[in-house]
mmCIF file of C-alpha atoms in Angstrom:
data_model
loop_
_atom_site.group_PDB
_atom_site.id
_atom_site.type_symbol
_atom_site.label_atom_id
_atom_site.label_comp_id
_atom_site.label_asym_id
_atom_site.label_seq_id
_atom_site.Cartn_x
_atom_site.Cartn_y
_atom_site.Cartn_z
ATOM 1 C CA MET A 251 -164.356 91.719 -58.824
ATOM 2 C CA SER A 252 -161.255 90.582 -60.654
ATOM 3 C CA ASP A 253 -158.887 91.954 -63.225
ATOM 4 C CA LYS A 254 -160.194 90.163 -66.293
ATOM 5 C CA ARG A 255 -157.603 91.242 -68.791
ATOM 6 C CA PRO A 256 -154.339 89.315 -68.390
ATOM 7 C CA GLU A 257 -154.614 88.138 -72.010
ATOM 8 C CA SER A 258 -154.905 91.683 -73.329
ATOM 9 C CA LYS A 259 -151.958 92.818 -71.183
ATOM 10 C CA HIS A 260 -149.847 89.947 -72.515
ATOM 11 C CA LYS A 261 -150.970 90.807 -76.044
ATOM 12 C CA ILE A 262 -149.743 94.388 -75.582
ATOM 13 C CA ASP A 263 -146.432 93.120 -74.145
ATOM 14 C CA ARG A 264 -146.002 90.777 -77.122
ATOM 15 C CA ARG A 265 -146.901 93.408 -79.705
ATOM 16 C CA LEU A 266 -144.489 95.957 -78.258
ATOM 17 C CA GLY A 267 -141.810 93.391 -77.395
ATOM 18 C CA VAL A 268 -141.366 94.703 -73.827
ATOM 19 C CA ASN A 269 -142.515 93.720 -70.332
ATOM 20 C CA LEU A 270 -144.426 96.993 -70.076
ATOM 21 C CA TRP A 271 -145.501 96.733 -66.429
ATOM 22 C CA GLY A 272 -142.496 94.750 -65.146
ATOM 23 C CA ARG A 273 -144.697 91.833 -64.112
ATOM 24 C CA ALA A 274 -143.297 88.374 -63.393
ATOM 25 C CA LYS A 275 -145.858 86.583 -65.597
ATOM 26 C CA SER A 276 -145.224 88.616 -68.736
ATOM 27 C CA PRO A 277 -144.472 86.580 -71.890
ATOM 28 C CA VAL A 278 -141.664 89.061 -72.621
ATOM 29 C CA ASN A 279 -139.361 88.416 -69.704
ATOM 30 C CA ASN A 280 -136.030 87.989 -71.353
ATOM 31 C CA ASN A 281 -133.595 90.406 -72.886
ATOM 32 C CA ARG A 282 -133.598 89.214 -76.480
ATOM 33 C CA ASP A 283 -133.684 92.103 -78.908
ATOM 34 C CA TYR A 284 -136.165 90.580 -81.348
ATOM 35 C CA GLY A 285 -139.886 89.939 -81.051
ATOM 36 C CA PRO A 286 -141.424 86.699 -79.803
ATOM 37 C CA GLY A 287 -142.827 84.160 -82.251
ATOM 38 C CA GLN A 288 -141.441 82.292 -85.205
ATOM 39 C CA HIS A 289 -140.892 85.418 -87.338
ATOM 40 C CA GLY A 290 -139.546 87.569 -84.545
ATOM 41 C CA GLN A 291 -135.950 87.310 -85.681
ATOM 42 C CA ARG A 292 -136.462 89.160 -88.958
ATOM 43 C CA ARG A 293 -135.367 92.626 -87.959
ATOM 44 C CA LYS A 294 -135.815 95.731 -90.049
ATOM 45 C CA LYS A 295 -134.265 99.058 -89.204
ATOM 46 C CA PRO A 296 -137.185 101.177 -87.951
ATOM 47 C CA THR A 297 -137.881 104.594 -89.487
ATOM 48 C CA ASP A 298 -138.134 107.780 -87.363
ATOM 49 C CA PHE A 299 -141.905 107.528 -87.752
ATOM 50 C CA GLY A 300 -141.806 103.881 -86.621
ATOM 51 C CA ILE A 301 -139.731 104.761 -83.551
ATOM 52 C CA GLN A 302 -142.100 107.610 -82.612
ATOM 53 C CA LEU A 303 -145.151 105.409 -83.188
ATOM 54 C CA MET A 304 -143.690 102.670 -80.959
ATOM 55 C CA ALA A 305 -143.008 105.235 -78.198
ATOM 56 C CA LYS A 306 -146.634 106.384 -78.439
ATOM 57 C CA GLN A 307 -147.986 102.803 -78.355
ATOM 58 C CA LYS A 308 -145.816 102.021 -75.317
ATOM 59 C CA LEU A 309 -146.980 105.073 -73.380
ATOM 60 C CA LYS A 310 -150.644 104.559 -74.336
ATOM 61 C CA GLY A 311 -150.437 100.861 -73.547
ATOM 62 C CA TYR A 312 -148.788 101.373 -70.176
ATOM 63 C CA TYR A 313 -151.682 103.516 -68.977
ATOM 64 C CA GLY A 314 -154.250 100.876 -69.897
ATOM 65 C CA SER A 315 -154.444 101.369 -73.668
ATOM 66 C CA ILE A 316 -155.979 104.839 -73.586
ATOM 67 C CA GLY A 317 -158.029 105.548 -76.716
ATOM 68 C CA GLU A 318 -156.375 107.602 -79.468
ATOM 69 C CA ARG A 319 -158.780 110.528 -79.211
ATOM 70 C CA GLN A 320 -158.329 110.849 -75.465
ATOM 71 C CA PHE A 321 -154.557 110.434 -75.737
ATOM 72 C CA ARG A 322 -154.282 113.090 -78.436
ATOM 73 C CA GLY A 323 -156.378 115.360 -76.192
ATOM 74 C CA LEU A 324 -153.861 114.864 -73.375
ATOM 75 C CA TYR A 325 -151.023 115.767 -75.767
ATOM 76 C CA GLN A 326 -152.885 118.929 -76.863
ATOM 77 C CA GLU A 327 -153.470 119.914 -73.223
ATOM 78 C CA ALA A 328 -149.776 119.249 -72.444
ATOM 79 C CA SER A 329 -148.647 121.408 -75.386
ATOM 80 C CA ARG A 330 -150.902 124.302 -74.292
ATOM 81 C CA ARG A 331 -149.299 124.421 -70.842
ATOM 82 C CA ARG A 332 -146.122 126.278 -70.013
ATOM 83 C CA GLY A 333 -142.936 124.268 -69.732
ATOM 84 C CA ASP A 334 -141.736 121.065 -71.384
ATOM 85 C CA THR A 335 -144.542 119.334 -73.307
ATOM 86 C CA SER A 336 -143.220 115.808 -72.696
ATOM 87 C CA GLU A 337 -142.966 116.439 -68.919
ATOM 88 C CA ASN A 338 -146.465 117.969 -68.978
ATOM 89 C CA LEU A 339 -147.783 114.887 -70.813
ATOM 90 C CA VAL A 340 -146.503 112.357 -68.270
ATOM 91 C CA GLY A 341 -147.710 114.669 -65.490
ATOM 92 C CA LEU A 342 -151.252 114.599 -66.926
ATOM 93 C CA LEU A 343 -151.082 110.802 -67.322
ATOM 94 C CA GLU A 344 -149.976 110.366 -63.705
ATOM 95 C CA ARG A 345 -152.783 112.635 -62.488
ATOM 96 C CA ARG A 346 -155.493 110.390 -63.942
ATOM 97 C CA LEU A 347 -157.513 108.905 -61.083
ATOM 98 C CA GLU A 348 -157.081 105.352 -62.371
ATOM 99 C CA THR A 349 -153.292 105.865 -62.425
ATOM 100 C CA VAL A 350 -153.269 107.178 -58.842
ATOM 101 C CA VAL A 351 -155.347 104.168 -57.692
ATOM 102 C CA TYR A 352 -152.843 101.862 -59.413
ATOM 103 C CA ARG A 353 -149.779 103.733 -58.081
ATOM 104 C CA ALA A 354 -151.197 103.636 -54.529
ATOM 105 C CA LYS A 355 -151.325 99.818 -54.845
ATOM 106 C CA PHE A 356 -155.056 99.554 -54.172
ATOM 107 C CA VAL A 357 -155.309 97.257 -57.231
ATOM 108 C CA PRO A 358 -152.796 95.042 -59.069
ATOM 109 C CA THR A 359 -152.976 96.549 -62.575
ATOM 110 C CA VAL A 360 -153.968 99.742 -64.363
ATOM 111 C CA PHE A 361 -156.729 97.789 -66.167
ATOM 112 C CA ALA A 362 -158.131 96.726 -62.782
ATOM 113 C CA ALA A 363 -157.854 100.358 -61.612
ATOM 114 C CA ARG A 364 -160.079 101.564 -64.464
ATOM 115 C CA GLN A 365 -162.704 98.922 -63.681
ATOM 116 C CA PHE A 366 -162.424 99.646 -59.944
ATOM 117 C CA VAL A 367 -163.017 103.384 -60.442
ATOM 118 C CA ASN A 368 -165.824 102.820 -62.986
ATOM 119 C CA HIS A 369 -167.637 100.537 -60.534
ATOM 120 C CA GLY A 370 -167.731 103.304 -57.919
ATOM 121 C CA HIS A 371 -165.261 101.908 -55.376
ATOM 122 C CA VAL A 372 -163.253 105.159 -55.062
ATOM 123 C CA LYS A 373 -163.732 108.566 -53.420
ATOM 124 C CA VAL A 374 -161.760 111.764 -54.011
ATOM 125 C CA ASN A 375 -161.857 114.203 -51.072
ATOM 126 C CA GLY A 376 -164.831 112.281 -49.634
ATOM 127 C CA LYS A 377 -166.894 112.308 -52.852
ATOM 128 C CA ARG A 378 -167.459 109.302 -55.060
ATOM 129 C CA VAL A 379 -165.808 109.632 -58.486
ATOM 130 C CA ASN A 380 -166.317 106.948 -61.134
ATOM 131 C CA ILE A 381 -164.393 108.469 -64.068
ATOM 132 C CA GLY A 382 -160.949 106.936 -64.566
ATOM 133 C CA SER A 383 -159.631 109.924 -66.517
ATOM 134 C CA TYR A 384 -160.569 112.382 -63.719
ATOM 135 C CA GLN A 385 -157.565 114.669 -63.095
ATOM 136 C CA VAL A 386 -156.412 114.547 -59.471
ATOM 137 C CA LYS A 387 -154.846 117.730 -58.057
ATOM 138 C CA GLU A 388 -151.959 118.112 -55.617
ATOM 139 C CA GLY A 389 -153.220 117.523 -52.075
ATOM 140 C CA ASP A 390 -156.281 115.496 -53.169
ATOM 141 C CA VAL A 391 -157.055 112.468 -51.007
ATOM 142 C CA VAL A 392 -158.059 109.327 -52.900
ATOM 143 C CA GLU A 393 -159.591 106.531 -50.844
ATOM 144 C CA VAL A 394 -161.187 103.136 -51.305
ATOM 145 C CA ARG A 395 -164.816 103.190 -50.124
ATOM 146 C CA GLU A 396 -165.344 101.359 -46.836
ATOM 147 C CA LYS A 397 -167.573 98.717 -48.415
ATOM 148 C CA SER A 398 -164.843 97.880 -50.947
ATOM 149 C CA ARG A 399 -161.851 97.601 -48.623
ATOM 150 C CA ASP A 400 -162.147 93.856 -48.027
ATOM 151 C CA LEU A 401 -162.305 92.892 -51.705
ATOM 152 C CA ALA A 402 -159.766 90.154 -52.505
ATOM 153 C CA LEU A 403 -158.420 92.270 -55.373
ATOM 154 C CA VAL A 404 -157.568 95.115 -52.969
ATOM 155 C CA LEU A 405 -156.102 92.928 -50.206
ATOM 156 C CA THR A 406 -153.886 91.063 -52.677
ATOM 157 C CA ALA A 407 -152.598 94.291 -54.267
ATOM 158 C CA VAL A 408 -151.817 95.966 -50.935
ATOM 159 C CA GLN A 409 -149.822 92.921 -49.746
ATOM 160 C CA SER A 410 -147.926 92.458 -53.022
ATOM 161 C CA ASN A 411 -144.179 93.118 -53.123
ATOM 162 C CA GLU A 412 -144.157 93.383 -56.928
ATOM 163 C CA ARG A 413 -143.854 97.188 -56.852
ATOM 164 C CA ASP A 414 -143.556 100.119 -54.439
ATOM 165 C CA VAL A 415 -145.667 103.252 -54.047
ATOM 166 C CA PRO A 416 -143.715 106.161 -55.612
ATOM 167 C CA GLN A 417 -142.712 109.156 -53.479
ATOM 168 C CA TYR A 418 -145.152 111.574 -55.098
ATOM 169 C CA ILE A 419 -148.023 109.591 -53.571
ATOM 170 C CA SER A 420 -148.399 109.137 -49.804
ATOM 171 C CA ALA A 421 -150.402 105.947 -49.184
ATOM 172 C CA ASP A 422 -151.831 104.665 -45.912
ATOM 173 C CA HIS A 423 -152.925 101.070 -46.503
ATOM 174 C CA LYS A 424 -154.502 100.760 -43.046
ATOM 175 C CA LYS A 425 -156.893 103.585 -43.890
ATOM 176 C CA MET A 426 -156.953 102.629 -47.590
ATOM 177 C CA SER A 427 -156.312 106.231 -48.544
ATOM 178 C CA ALA A 428 -153.615 108.035 -50.506
ATOM 179 C CA THR A 429 -152.682 111.680 -50.937
ATOM 180 C CA PHE A 430 -151.443 112.918 -54.303
ATOM 181 C CA VAL A 431 -148.466 114.909 -53.015
ATOM 182 C CA ARG A 432 -147.174 116.453 -56.238
ATOM 183 C CA VAL A 433 -147.109 116.107 -60.011
ATOM 184 C CA PRO A 434 -144.043 113.986 -60.810
ATOM 185 C CA GLN A 435 -141.223 114.641 -63.263
ATOM 186 C CA LEU A 436 -140.378 111.903 -65.765
ATOM 187 C CA THR A 437 -137.399 110.792 -63.618
ATOM 188 C CA ASP A 438 -139.704 110.257 -60.596
ATOM 189 C CA ILE A 439 -142.015 107.813 -62.362
ATOM 190 C CA PRO A 440 -141.257 104.107 -61.781
ATOM 191 C CA TYR A 441 -141.625 102.867 -65.354
ATOM 192 C CA PRO A 442 -140.304 99.282 -65.636
ATOM 193 C CA VAL A 443 -139.241 100.038 -69.229
ATOM 194 C CA SER A 444 -137.752 103.157 -70.765
ATOM 195 C CA MET A 445 -140.428 105.657 -71.811
ATOM 196 C CA GLU A 446 -139.698 108.409 -74.322
ATOM 197 C CA PRO A 447 -142.495 110.982 -74.157
ATOM 198 C CA HIS A 448 -140.381 113.418 -76.238
ATOM 199 C CA LEU A 449 -140.809 110.987 -79.171
ATOM 200 C CA VAL A 450 -144.583 111.030 -78.596
ATOM 201 C CA VAL A 451 -144.481 114.822 -78.787
ATOM 202 C CA GLU A 452 -142.483 114.554 -82.044
ATOM 203 C CA PHE A 453 -145.070 112.084 -83.402
ATOM 204 C CA TYR A 454 -147.992 114.464 -82.804
ATOM 205 C CA SER A 455 -146.149 117.606 -83.915
ATOM 206 C CA ARG A 456 -145.096 116.165 -87.279
#
């Protein structure tokens, strides 16, 4: 099994003008402040709506281009909960099973994580779960099924130095299991680019 979507990831990077996942092969790896391509240097001052929309596209894109309906549902759930809606939103995004699989470094990308979960390679608390959007709770143990532990995709990801496992996930790569320790705050999350969930909240509450 391989991650078949490098082109789509690069497309998202190009469209948003940022190296969204901080990967070495991204087409957007320099610090120029205009978009790639021959017309990239024509800059217009973005509107408030444009800025909010871009923040939403970045956040959606980072988590594997979540569909609009599902993403809006996450916002609505975040706004129903007590506390700061933008913190609640990133908390819900980080609790998605596919995100936890990616964060634990069992796979190289969030797109691969979705495919990996969908194909039944993952267990939560000993039970097979094949829904990428499944919400993991604090203390849940996520593991790669024994039959899947020798897949090249998994071995490559585990050995990669491209990123570290964040502190809110405790991963044991010998056992191929990870515990979701706690729901992170925005400042805990290792985004390679600046994320502005408060602008996403503004977008939906217009």
